[in-house]
PDB file of C-alpha atoms and ligand atoms in Angstrom:
ATOM      1  CA  MET L   1      66.927  13.213  19.325  1.00 87.00           C
ATOM      2  CA  VAL L   2      66.165   9.759  20.747  1.00 93.00           C
ATOM      3  CA  VAL L   3      64.550   9.371  24.170  1.00 96.00           C
ATOM      4  CA  SER L   4      63.757   6.262  26.169  1.00 97.00           C
ATOM      5  CA  ALA L   5      61.678   5.598  29.283  1.00 97.00           C
ATOM      6  CA  SER L   6      60.586   2.565  31.264  1.00 98.00           C
ATOM      7  CA  ALA L   7      57.741   1.786  33.652  1.00 98.00           C
ATOM      8  CA  PRO L   8      57.033  -1.208  35.895  1.00 98.00           C
ATOM      9  CA  GLY L   9      54.271  -3.776  35.747  1.00 97.00           C
ATOM     10  CA  LYS L  10      51.949  -4.074  38.713  1.00 97.00           C
ATOM     11  CA  LEU L  11      50.081  -6.646  40.720  1.00 98.00           C
ATOM     12  CA  ILE L  12      46.846  -5.910  42.511  1.00 98.00           C
ATOM     13  CA  LEU L  13      47.135  -7.460  45.957  1.00 98.00           C
ATOM     14  CA  PHE L  14      43.561  -6.692  47.020  1.00 98.00           C
ATOM     15  CA  GLY L  15      40.543  -4.919  45.558  1.00 98.00           C
ATOM     16  CA  GLU L  16      40.469  -5.275  41.764  1.00 97.00           C
ATOM     17  CA  HIS L  17      37.070  -4.670  40.179  1.00 97.00           C
ATOM     18  CA  ALA L  18      35.689  -3.273  43.476  1.00 97.00           C
ATOM     19  CA  VAL L  19      38.056  -0.306  42.994  1.00 96.00           C
ATOM     20  CA  VAL L  20      36.186   0.666  39.819  1.00 95.00           C
ATOM     21  CA  PHE L  21      33.197   1.335  42.130  1.00 95.00           C
ATOM     22  CA  GLY L  22      35.343   3.494  44.446  1.00 94.00           C
ATOM     23  CA  GLU L  23      36.196   0.792  47.011  1.00 97.00           C
ATOM     24  CA  PRO L  24      39.712   0.724  48.560  1.00 98.00           C
ATOM     25  CA  ALA L  25      42.375  -1.338  46.785  1.00 98.00           C
ATOM     26  CA  LEU L  26      46.074  -2.091  47.196  1.00 98.00           C
ATOM     27  CA  SER L  27      48.597  -2.705  44.433  1.00 98.00           C
ATOM     28  CA  VAL L  28      52.320  -2.927  44.096  1.00 98.00           C
ATOM     29  CA  ALA L  29      54.793  -2.303  41.280  1.00 98.00           C
ATOM     30  CA  ILE L  30      56.971  -5.287  40.312  1.00 97.00           C
ATOM     31  CA  ASN L  31      60.439  -5.805  38.913  1.00 96.00           C
ATOM     32  CA  LEU L  32      59.263  -6.487  35.341  1.00 96.00           C
ATOM     33  CA  ARG L  33      59.332  -3.427  33.081  1.00 97.00           C
ATOM     34  CA  ILE L  34      58.419  -2.082  29.684  1.00 97.00           C
ATOM     35  CA  ILE L  35      60.961   0.100  27.911  1.00 97.00           C
ATOM     36  CA  ILE L  36      59.956   2.436  25.085  1.00 97.00           C
ATOM     37  CA  GLU L  37      62.261   4.309  22.751  1.00 96.00           C
ATOM     38  CA  VAL L  38      60.974   7.264  20.755  1.00 96.00           C
ATOM     39  CA  SER L  39      62.468   9.449  18.046  1.00 94.00           C
ATOM     40  CA  PRO L  40      60.933  12.212  15.914  1.00 93.00           C
ATOM     41  CA  SER L  41      59.704  10.956  12.525  1.00 94.00           C
ATOM     42  CA  ASP L  42      57.503  12.076   9.627  1.00 93.00           C
ATOM     43  CA  ARG L  43      54.603   9.789  10.667  1.00 94.00           C
ATOM     44  CA  ASN L  44      53.552   7.895  13.817  1.00 94.00           C
ATOM     45  CA  GLU L  45      54.966   4.383  13.542  1.00 95.00           C
ATOM     46  CA  LEU L  46      55.778   1.318  15.637  1.00 95.00           C
ATOM     47  CA  ASP L  47      58.754  -0.749  14.499  1.00 91.00           C
ATOM     48  CA  GLY L  48      58.547   0.923  11.091  1.00 90.00           C
ATOM     49  CA  MET L  49      54.794   0.173  10.574  1.00 93.00           C
ATOM     50  CA  PRO L  50      52.100   2.903  10.735  1.00 93.00           C
ATOM     51  CA  LEU L  51      50.228   3.187  14.043  1.00 92.00           C
ATOM     52  CA  THR L  52      46.490   2.593  13.783  1.00 86.00           C
ATOM     53  CA  ARG L  53      43.675   3.027  16.276  1.00 84.00           C
ATOM     54  CA  GLY L  54      42.382  -0.487  15.578  1.00 88.00           C
ATOM     55  CA  ARG L  55      45.667  -2.292  16.177  1.00 89.00           C
ATOM     56  CA  HIS L  56      47.267   0.008  18.756  1.00 93.00           C
ATOM     57  CA  PRO L  57      44.408   1.558  20.738  1.00 94.00           C
ATOM     58  CA  TYR L  58      46.498   2.514  23.806  1.00 95.00           C
ATOM     59  CA  LEU L  59      49.326   4.062  21.764  1.00 96.00           C
ATOM     60  CA  GLU L  60      46.950   5.951  19.483  1.00 95.00           C
ATOM     61  CA  ALA L  61      44.895   7.312  22.396  1.00 96.00           C
ATOM     62  CA  THR L  62      48.076   8.282  24.277  1.00 96.00           C
ATOM     63  CA  LEU L  63      49.460  10.260  21.328  1.00 95.00           C
ATOM     64  CA  ARG L  64      46.126  11.988  20.770  1.00 94.00           C
ATOM     65  CA  ARG L  65      45.614  12.896  24.431  1.00 95.00           C
ATOM     66  CA  ALA L  66      49.216  14.060  24.901  1.00 92.00           C
ATOM     67  CA  GLN L  67      48.497  16.535  22.067  1.00 87.00           C
ATOM     68  CA  SER L  68      51.911  15.946  20.630  1.00 82.00           C
ATOM     69  CA  ASP L  69      52.189  17.581  17.207  1.00 83.00           C
ATOM     70  CA  GLN L  70      55.523  15.894  16.478  1.00 88.00           C
ATOM     71  CA  PRO L  71      55.020  12.483  14.787  1.00 94.00           C
ATOM     72  CA  ILE L  72      57.214   9.791  16.315  1.00 95.00           C
ATOM     73  CA  SER L  73      58.739   6.447  15.594  1.00 96.00           C
ATOM     74  CA  LEU L  74      58.672   4.084  18.566  1.00 96.00           C
ATOM     75  CA  SER L  75      59.909   0.705  19.608  1.00 96.00           C
ATOM     76  CA  ILE L  76      58.857  -1.287  22.656  1.00 96.00           C
ATOM     77  CA  ARG L  77      60.697  -3.912  24.667  1.00 96.00           C
ATOM     78  CA  SER L  78      58.615  -5.719  27.252  1.00 95.00           C
ATOM     79  CA  GLU L  79      59.284  -8.086  30.124  1.00 94.00           C
ATOM     80  CA  ILE L  80      55.541  -8.089  30.960  1.00 91.00           C
ATOM     81  CA  PRO L  81      53.251 -10.537  29.136  1.00 82.00           C
ATOM     82  CA  GLN L  82      50.341  -8.731  27.413  1.00 78.00           C
ATOM     83  CA  ALA L  83      46.811  -8.836  28.909  1.00 71.00           C
ATOM     84  CA  SER L  84      48.185 -10.916  31.789  1.00 80.00           C
ATOM     85  CA  GLY L  85      46.849  -8.836  34.682  1.00 85.00           C
ATOM     86  CA  MET L  86      50.328  -7.396  35.240  1.00 93.00           C
ATOM     87  CA  GLY L  87      49.572  -3.912  33.932  1.00 93.00           C
ATOM     88  CA  SER L  88      51.362  -3.998  30.580  1.00 93.00           C
ATOM     89  CA  SER L  89      49.050  -1.414  28.994  1.00 93.00           C
ATOM     90  CA  ALA L  90      49.500   1.052  31.875  1.00 96.00           C
ATOM     91  CA  ALA L  91      53.283   0.588  31.684  1.00 97.00           C
ATOM     92  CA  VAL L  92      53.244   1.214  27.906  1.00 97.00           C
ATOM     93  CA  THR L  93      51.078   4.307  28.259  1.00 97.00           C
ATOM     94  CA  SER L  94      53.043   5.887  31.085  1.00 98.00           C
ATOM     95  CA  SER L  95      56.450   5.218  29.538  1.00 98.00           C
ATOM     96  CA  LEU L  96      55.280   6.648  26.193  1.00 98.00           C
ATOM     97  CA  LEU L  97      53.980   9.758  27.977  1.00 97.00           C
ATOM     98  CA  ALA L  98      57.335  10.095  29.756  1.00 97.00           C
ATOM     99  CA  CYS L  99      59.138   9.978  26.383  1.00 96.00           C
ATOM    100  CA  LEU L 100      56.797  12.611  24.922  1.00 95.00           C
ATOM    101  CA  GLN L 101      57.354  14.866  27.941  1.00 94.00           C
ATOM    102  CA  ALA L 102      61.125  14.339  27.713  1.00 93.00           C
ATOM    103  CA  LEU L 103      61.079  15.456  24.057  1.00 89.00           C
ATOM    104  CA  LYS L 104      59.593  18.749  25.252  1.00 86.00           C
ATOM    105  CA  GLY L 105      61.348  19.228  28.609  1.00 84.00           C
ATOM    106  CA  SER L 106      61.065  17.566  31.988  1.00 84.00           C
ATOM    107  CA  LEU L 107      59.021  14.753  33.540  1.00 90.00           C
ATOM    108  CA  ASP L 108      55.854  15.388  35.580  1.00 95.00           C
ATOM    109  CA  ARG L 109      54.630  12.109  37.103  1.00 95.00           C
ATOM    110  CA  GLU L 110      51.287  13.438  38.266  1.00 96.00           C
ATOM    111  CA  SER L 111      50.312  14.616  34.791  1.00 96.00           C
ATOM    112  CA  ILE L 112      51.517  11.284  33.352  1.00 98.00           C
ATOM    113  CA  ALA L 113      49.273   9.437  35.840  1.00 98.00           C
ATOM    114  CA  ARG L 114      46.280  11.617  34.908  1.00 97.00           C
ATOM    115  CA  ILE L 115      46.629  11.291  31.130  1.00 97.00           C
ATOM    116  CA  ALA L 116      47.427   7.557  31.370  1.00 98.00           C
ATOM    117  CA  PHE L 117      44.226   7.054  33.376  1.00 98.00           C
ATOM    118  CA  GLU L 118      42.165   8.913  30.741  1.00 97.00           C
ATOM    119  CA  VAL L 119      43.693   6.655  28.081  1.00 97.00           C
ATOM    120  CA  GLU L 120      42.783   3.478  30.014  1.00 94.00           C
ATOM    121  CA  TYR L 121      39.297   4.766  30.690  1.00 95.00           C
ATOM    122  CA  GLU L 122      38.762   5.548  27.011  1.00 96.00           C
ATOM    123  CA  VAL L 123      40.128   2.251  25.671  1.00 94.00           C
ATOM    124  CA  GLN L 124      38.502   0.026  28.311  1.00 89.00           C
ATOM    125  CA  GLY L 125      35.245   1.968  28.503  1.00 90.00           C
ATOM    126  CA  ARG L 126      35.580   2.160  32.294  1.00 88.00           C
ATOM    127  CA  ALA L 127      38.585   1.952  34.645  1.00 92.00           C
ATOM    128  CA  SER L 128      40.025   3.005  37.975  1.00 95.00           C
ATOM    129  CA  PRO L 129      43.400   4.791  38.197  1.00 97.00           C
ATOM    130  CA  ILE L 130      45.058   1.886  40.073  1.00 96.00           C
ATOM    131  CA  ASP L 131      47.118   0.446  37.208  1.00 96.00           C
ATOM    132  CA  THR L 132      48.246   3.762  35.782  1.00 97.00           C
ATOM    133  CA  THR L 133      49.237   5.344  39.117  1.00 98.00           C
ATOM    134  CA  THR L 134      51.161   2.193  40.109  1.00 98.00           C
ATOM    135  CA  ALA L 135      53.068   2.187  36.796  1.00 98.00           C
ATOM    136  CA  THR L 136      53.788   5.892  37.160  1.00 98.00           C
ATOM    137  CA  HIS L 137      54.680   6.145  40.844  1.00 98.00           C
ATOM    138  CA  GLY L 138      56.067   2.661  41.615  1.00 98.00           C
ATOM    139  CA  GLY L 139      56.061   0.990  45.054  1.00 97.00           C
ATOM    140  CA  GLY L 140      52.844   0.217  46.911  1.00 98.00           C
ATOM    141  CA  ILE L 141      49.716   2.193  45.999  1.00 98.00           C
ATOM    142  CA  LEU L 142      46.602   2.446  48.141  1.00 98.00           C
ATOM    143  CA  LEU L 143      43.328   3.832  46.775  1.00 98.00           C
ATOM    144  CA  LEU L 144      40.923   5.264  49.300  1.00 97.00           C
ATOM    145  CA  ARG L 145      37.656   7.178  49.289  1.00 94.00           C
ATOM    146  CA  GLU L 146      39.255  10.051  51.222  1.00 96.00           C
ATOM    147  CA  LYS L 147      42.623  11.708  51.755  1.00 97.00           C
ATOM    148  CA  GLY L 148      44.935   9.871  54.189  1.00 96.00           C
ATOM    149  CA  GLU L 149      48.619   9.502  55.030  1.00 95.00           C
ATOM    150  CA  ASP L 150      51.111   9.618  52.120  1.00 97.00           C
ATOM    151  CA  PHE L 151      48.525  11.183  49.799  1.00 98.00           C
ATOM    152  CA  LEU L 152      49.752  11.543  46.209  1.00 98.00           C
ATOM    153  CA  TRP L 153      46.899  12.919  44.112  1.00 98.00           C
ATOM    154  CA  GLU L 154      43.192  12.558  43.546  1.00 97.00           C
ATOM    155  CA  ILE L 155      41.613  11.578  40.251  1.00 97.00           C
ATOM    156  CA  GLU L 156      37.971  12.188  39.364  1.00 96.00           C
ATOM    157  CA  LYS L 157      35.802  10.758  36.642  1.00 95.00           C
ATOM    158  CA  GLY L 158      32.037  11.061  36.354  1.00 91.00           C
ATOM    159  CA  ASP L 159      30.696  10.680  39.880  1.00 88.00           C
ATOM    160  CA  SER L 160      33.758   8.736  41.105  1.00 91.00           C
ATOM    161  CA  VAL L 161      36.770  10.177  42.875  1.00 95.00           C
ATOM    162  CA  TRP L 162      39.810   8.171  43.911  1.00 97.00           C
ATOM    163  CA  PHE L 163      42.380   9.364  46.435  1.00 98.00           C
ATOM    164  CA  LEU L 164      45.736   7.791  45.605  1.00 98.00           C
ATOM    165  CA  HIS L 165      48.376   7.198  48.257  1.00 98.00           C
ATOM    166  CA  GLY L 166      51.861   5.779  48.424  1.00 98.00           C
ATOM    167  CA  CYS L 167      51.894   2.766  50.752  1.00 97.00           C
ATOM    168  CA  SER L 168      55.083   1.399  52.234  1.00 93.00           C
ATOM    169  CA  LEU L 169      54.903  -2.372  52.397  1.00 94.00           C
ATOM    170  CA  PRO L 170      57.515  -4.917  53.453  1.00 92.00           C
ATOM    171  CA  GLU L 171      59.517  -6.349  50.558  1.00 89.00           C
ATOM    172  CA  MET L 172      57.599  -9.381  49.312  1.00 90.00           C
ATOM    173  CA  THR L 173      58.230 -12.251  46.970  1.00 91.00           C
ATOM    174  CA  LEU L 174      55.233 -13.199  44.920  1.00 96.00           C
ATOM    175  CA  VAL L 175      54.792 -15.897  42.341  1.00 97.00           C
ATOM    176  CA  VAL L 176      52.651 -14.960  39.358  1.00 97.00           C
ATOM    177  CA  GLY L 177      50.957 -17.817  37.516  1.00 97.00           C
ATOM    178  CA  SER L 178      49.941 -16.792  34.025  1.00 95.00           C
ATOM    179  CA  THR L 179      47.258 -18.749  32.147  1.00 95.00           C
ATOM    180  CA  GLY L 180      48.564 -17.397  28.837  1.00 92.00           C
ATOM    181  CA  LEU L 181      44.932 -16.526  28.049  1.00 93.00           C
ATOM    182  CA  GLU L 182      44.648 -12.888  27.083  1.00 85.00           C
ATOM    183  CA  ALA L 183      41.441 -11.409  28.443  1.00 83.00           C
ATOM    184  CA  ALA L 184      40.535  -7.820  27.596  1.00 84.00           C
ATOM    185  CA  THR L 185      39.769  -5.767  30.716  1.00 86.00           C
ATOM    186  CA  GLY L 186      36.884  -3.709  29.248  1.00 89.00           C
ATOM    187  CA  PRO L 187      34.323  -6.515  28.819  1.00 93.00           C
ATOM    188  CA  LEU L 188      35.184  -8.007  32.252  1.00 95.00           C
ATOM    189  CA  VAL L 189      34.666  -4.647  33.944  1.00 94.00           C
ATOM    190  CA  ALA L 190      31.380  -4.204  32.032  1.00 95.00           C
ATOM    191  CA  GLY L 191      30.224  -7.670  33.177  1.00 97.00           C
ATOM    192  CA  VAL L 192      30.824  -6.788  36.834  1.00 97.00           C
ATOM    193  CA  LYS L 193      28.934  -3.506  36.375  1.00 96.00           C
ATOM    194  CA  ALA L 194      25.937  -5.405  34.978  1.00 97.00           C
ATOM    195  CA  LEU L 195      25.988  -7.789  37.984  1.00 98.00           C
ATOM    196  CA  PHE L 196      26.355  -4.847  40.379  1.00 97.00           C
ATOM    197  CA  GLU L 197      23.261  -3.198  38.913  1.00 97.00           C
ATOM    198  CA  ARG L 198      21.265  -6.429  38.968  1.00 97.00           C
ATOM    199  CA  GLU L 199      22.138  -8.231  42.199  1.00 98.00           C
ATOM    200  CA  GLU L 200      22.359  -7.249  45.849  1.00 98.00           C
ATOM    201  CA  ALA L 201      24.803 -10.157  46.401  1.00 98.00           C
ATOM    202  CA  ALA L 202      27.230  -8.555  43.914  1.00 98.00           C
ATOM    203  CA  ARG L 203      26.946  -5.178  45.658  1.00 98.00           C
ATOM    204  CA  ARG L 204      27.678  -6.896  48.995  1.00 98.00           C
ATOM    205  CA  ALA L 205      30.668  -8.731  47.494  1.00 98.00           C
ATOM    206  CA  ILE L 206      32.108  -5.463  46.180  1.00 98.00           C
ATOM    207  CA  ARG L 207      31.721  -3.734  49.565  1.00 98.00           C
ATOM    208  CA  ARG L 208      33.347  -6.690  51.363  1.00 98.00           C
ATOM    209  CA  ILE L 209      36.278  -6.621  48.890  1.00 98.00           C
ATOM    210  CA  GLY L 210      36.810  -2.966  49.858  1.00 98.00           C
ATOM    211  CA  GLU L 211      36.996  -3.945  53.554  1.00 98.00           C
ATOM    212  CA  ILE L 212      39.380  -6.809  52.733  1.00 98.00           C
ATOM    213  CA  SER L 213      41.744  -4.361  51.001  1.00 98.00           C
ATOM    214  CA  LEU L 214      42.121  -2.353  54.202  1.00 98.00           C
ATOM    215  CA  GLU L 215      42.400  -5.453  56.404  1.00 98.00           C
ATOM    216  CA  GLY L 216      44.940  -6.935  53.967  1.00 98.00           C
ATOM    217  CA  MET L 217      47.058  -3.787  53.988  1.00 97.00           C
ATOM    218  CA  ASP L 218      47.097  -3.811  57.778  1.00 97.00           C
ATOM    219  CA  ALA L 219      48.064  -7.492  57.861  1.00 98.00           C
ATOM    220  CA  LEU L 220      50.933  -6.912  55.407  1.00 97.00           C
ATOM    221  CA  ARG L 221      52.181  -3.869  57.303  1.00 95.00           C
ATOM    222  CA  HIS L 222      52.233  -5.936  60.516  1.00 96.00           C
ATOM    223  CA  ARG L 223      53.937  -8.763  58.615  1.00 95.00           C
ATOM    224  CA  ASP L 224      51.064 -11.074  59.493  1.00 97.00           C
ATOM    225  CA  LEU L 225      51.416 -13.057  56.285  1.00 96.00           C
ATOM    226  CA  SER L 226      49.058 -15.827  57.473  1.00 97.00           C
ATOM    227  CA  LEU L 227      46.228 -13.313  57.868  1.00 98.00           C
ATOM    228  CA  ALA L 228      47.149 -11.602  54.575  1.00 98.00           C
ATOM    229  CA  GLY L 229      47.015 -15.008  52.861  1.00 98.00           C
ATOM    230  CA  LYS L 230      43.630 -15.836  54.372  1.00 98.00           C
ATOM    231  CA  LEU L 231      42.264 -12.495  53.149  1.00 98.00           C
ATOM    232  CA  MET L 232      43.678 -13.183  49.675  1.00 98.00           C
ATOM    233  CA  GLY L 233      41.635 -16.391  49.653  1.00 98.00           C
ATOM    234  CA  GLU L 234      38.461 -14.572  50.652  1.00 98.00           C
ATOM    235  CA  ASN L 235      39.084 -11.886  48.015  1.00 98.00           C
ATOM    236  CA  HIS L 236      39.604 -14.632  45.403  1.00 98.00           C
ATOM    237  CA  ASP L 237      36.294 -16.336  46.281  1.00 98.00           C
ATOM    238  CA  LEU L 238      34.433 -13.028  46.047  1.00 98.00           C
ATOM    239  CA  LEU L 239      35.972 -12.319  42.628  1.00 98.00           C
ATOM    240  CA  ASN L 240      34.758 -15.755  41.532  1.00 98.00           C
ATOM    241  CA  SER L 241      31.279 -14.794  42.730  1.00 98.00           C
ATOM    242  CA  LEU L 242      31.553 -11.749  40.423  1.00 98.00           C
ATOM    243  CA  GLU L 243      32.136 -14.167  37.536  1.00 97.00           C
ATOM    244  CA  VAL L 244      35.634 -13.019  36.595  1.00 97.00           C
ATOM    245  CA  GLY L 245      37.294 -16.331  37.467  1.00 97.00           C
ATOM    246  CA  HIS L 246      38.609 -19.023  35.157  1.00 97.00           C
ATOM    247  CA  PRO L 247      39.132 -22.790  35.708  1.00 97.00           C
ATOM    248  CA  MET L 248      42.874 -22.471  35.037  1.00 97.00           C
ATOM    249  CA  LEU L 249      43.209 -19.737  37.668  1.00 97.00           C
ATOM    250  CA  GLU L 250      41.400 -22.017  40.099  1.00 98.00           C
ATOM    251  CA  GLU L 251      43.757 -24.876  39.346  1.00 98.00           C
ATOM    252  CA  PHE L 252      46.861 -22.692  39.838  1.00 98.00           C
ATOM    253  CA  VAL L 253      45.493 -21.261  43.106  1.00 98.00           C
ATOM    254  CA  GLN L 254      44.780 -24.761  44.481  1.00 98.00           C
ATOM    255  CA  ALA L 255      48.212 -26.028  43.365  1.00 98.00           C
ATOM    256  CA  SER L 256      49.970 -23.074  45.062  1.00 98.00           C
ATOM    257  CA  LEU L 257      48.181 -23.226  48.411  1.00 98.00           C
ATOM    258  CA  PRO L 258      50.207 -26.062  50.026  1.00 98.00           C
ATOM    259  CA  TYR L 259      53.368 -23.878  49.710  1.00 98.00           C
ATOM    260  CA  SER L 260      51.812 -20.409  50.170  1.00 98.00           C
ATOM    261  CA  TYR L 261      50.267 -18.136  52.765  1.00 98.00           C
ATOM    262  CA  GLY L 262      47.504 -17.485  50.249  1.00 98.00           C
ATOM    263  CA  ALA L 263      46.724 -17.088  46.565  1.00 98.00           C
ATOM    264  CA  LYS L 264      44.219 -15.246  44.409  1.00 98.00           C
ATOM    265  CA  MET L 265      43.567 -14.087  40.890  1.00 98.00           C
ATOM    266  CA  THR L 266      44.998 -10.641  40.139  1.00 97.00           C
ATOM    267  CA  GLY L 267      43.882  -7.900  37.761  1.00 94.00           C
ATOM    268  CA  ALA L 268      40.840  -8.226  35.568  1.00 93.00           C
ATOM    269  CA  GLY L 269      40.688 -12.070  35.601  1.00 94.00           C
ATOM    270  CA  GLY L 270      38.825 -14.112  32.965  1.00 94.00           C
ATOM    271  CA  GLY L 271      42.200 -15.739  32.207  1.00 92.00           C
ATOM    272  CA  GLY L 272      45.197 -13.512  32.891  1.00 93.00           C
ATOM    273  CA  SER L 273      47.075 -14.324  36.087  1.00 95.00           C
ATOM    274  CA  MET L 274      46.985 -15.303  39.735  1.00 97.00           C
ATOM    275  CA  ILE L 275      49.439 -14.517  42.518  1.00 98.00           C
ATOM    276  CA  ALA L 276      50.680 -16.486  45.489  1.00 98.00           C
ATOM    277  CA  LEU L 277      52.283 -14.983  48.598  1.00 97.00           C
ATOM    278  CA  THR L 278      54.973 -17.390  49.684  1.00 97.00           C
ATOM    279  CA  ASP L 279      58.403 -17.909  51.154  1.00 95.00           C
ATOM    280  CA  ARG L 280      58.847 -21.019  48.993  1.00 97.00           C
ATOM    281  CA  PRO L 281      58.663 -19.403  45.543  1.00 98.00           C
ATOM    282  CA  ASN L 282      60.457 -22.191  43.686  1.00 98.00           C
ATOM    283  CA  ARG L 283      57.996 -24.814  44.981  1.00 98.00           C
ATOM    284  CA  VAL L 284      55.042 -22.648  43.958  1.00 98.00           C
ATOM    285  CA  LYS L 285      56.562 -21.983  40.532  1.00 98.00           C
ATOM    286  CA  GLU L 286      57.009 -25.738  39.990  1.00 98.00           C
ATOM    287  CA  ALA L 287      53.441 -26.444  41.132  1.00 98.00           C
ATOM    288  CA  ILE L 288      52.004 -23.892  38.669  1.00 98.00           C
ATOM    289  CA  GLU L 289      54.197 -25.141  35.840  1.00 98.00           C
ATOM    290  CA  ALA L 290      53.069 -28.711  36.549  1.00 98.00           C
ATOM    291  CA  CYS L 291      49.500 -27.508  35.798  1.00 97.00           C
ATOM    292  CA  GLY L 292      50.632 -26.075  32.441  1.00 95.00           C
ATOM    293  CA  GLY L 293      50.984 -22.435  33.549  1.00 95.00           C
ATOM    294  CA  GLU L 294      53.868 -20.060  33.067  1.00 94.00           C
ATOM    295  CA  ALA L 295      55.200 -18.824  36.401  1.00 96.00           C
ATOM    296  CA  PHE L 296      57.303 -15.795  37.301  1.00 94.00           C
ATOM    297  CA  ILE L 297      58.945 -15.095  40.645  1.00 96.00           C
ATOM    298  CA  VAL L 298      58.714 -11.339  41.166  1.00 96.00           C
ATOM    299  CA  THR L 299      59.615  -8.854  43.847  1.00 94.00           C
ATOM    300  CA  THR L 300      58.186  -5.473  44.699  1.00 94.00           C
ATOM    301  CA  GLU L 301      59.694  -2.498  42.885  1.00 94.00           C
ATOM    302  CA  PRO L 302      59.987   1.024  44.291  1.00 95.00           C
ATOM    303  CA  LYS L 303      60.853   2.678  40.951  1.00 96.00           C
ATOM    304  CA  GLY L 304      57.993   4.068  38.837  1.00 98.00           C
ATOM    305  CA  VAL L 305      58.288   5.597  35.377  1.00 98.00           C
ATOM    306  CA  VAL L 306      61.837   6.846  34.641  1.00 97.00           C
ATOM    307  CA  LEU L 307      63.865   8.071  31.689  1.00 96.00           C
ATOM    308  CA  GLU L 308      66.444   5.557  30.505  1.00 95.00           C
ATOM    309  CA  PRO L 309      69.602   5.823  28.462  1.00 89.00           C
ATOM    310  CA  SER L 310      68.586   5.021  24.829  1.00 69.00           C
ATOM    311  CA  ILE L 311      68.283   1.285  24.006  1.00 56.00           C
TER     312      ILE L 311
HETATM  313  C1  LIG I 401      42.679  -4.243  36.167  1.00 64.68           C
HETATM  314  O1  LIG I 401      44.067  -4.418  36.393  1.00 64.68           O
HETATM  315  C2  LIG I 401      42.010  -3.827  37.442  1.00 64.68           C
HETATM  316  C3  LIG I 401      40.494  -3.623  37.353  1.00 64.68           C
HETATM  317  O2  LIG I 401      40.068  -3.278  38.674  1.00 64.68           O
HETATM  318  C4  LIG I 401      40.125  -2.527  36.386  1.00 64.68           C
HETATM  319  C5  LIG I 401      40.569  -1.136  36.843  1.00 64.68           C
HETATM  320  O3  LIG I 401      40.724  -0.911  38.039  1.00 64.68           O
HETATM  321  O4  LIG I 401      40.718  -0.273  35.961  1.00 64.68           O
HETATM  322  C6  LIG I 401      39.767  -4.892  36.941  1.00 64.68           C
END
């Protein structure tokens, strides 16, 4: 029996890093996906080669945590660049979990979101459930400190608890500028934690980012793109103050601004990607490419993890 599933990438519009400390954040699934195909085998393998913890930490942790006793052979097709801030690891983990569930019966998105979060937390050393719930559920996702409208599920870890909500947002076109520099999320998250423990200014920045997420969501819902863009800029500056910026991200943000409502880094930073909110996506794409970046024009995607016909 061969099964296949896909899950979308994501962009964090507001609130990355601060969300790890329980602050509100807003993300959206995008129309770039990862597709995984799985079939029963006599050992766990990827493209015919054995799976190892060292080389495939997310896949290994997913198989272990899903407690699947059936070894599998898997292949992955991806439209999402790796370690780019676009949620490729969360999309891999949730689509693999969907395949494993499909081998046994039916799909349960909430349990996929929970296990996928545990996998990210384990591999990164610390994480929020924003990436994994966005890949699993699709559409807009809002993380809050308490239960609100369109509540999906709550996820707890240590002394943190996140309340995850669906969030209907207007359809948006975003341009993603990728530095091509792969930056692992774990060490960046650990760096922000160290700053948070050491400096009052970092704690203030993280609290302000949480407020910006809520103000940004409101602005987007009221289609006030100028205000949303301004808030993106403020969020970007605060992320720089948390030392997760990169000179290339700065260059792409500056190059995008003349044709955008606003621009900011997205995801863990330290390389990875930035986003621009614009109604002139081709101009922004050209501007980023002129600085040596790779640019993608993406739209928001309502569809989360789904089973697919086999590849
Ligand atoms: C990574 O896409 C987003 C971070 O906030 C980490 C996390 O929330 O797990 C940097």
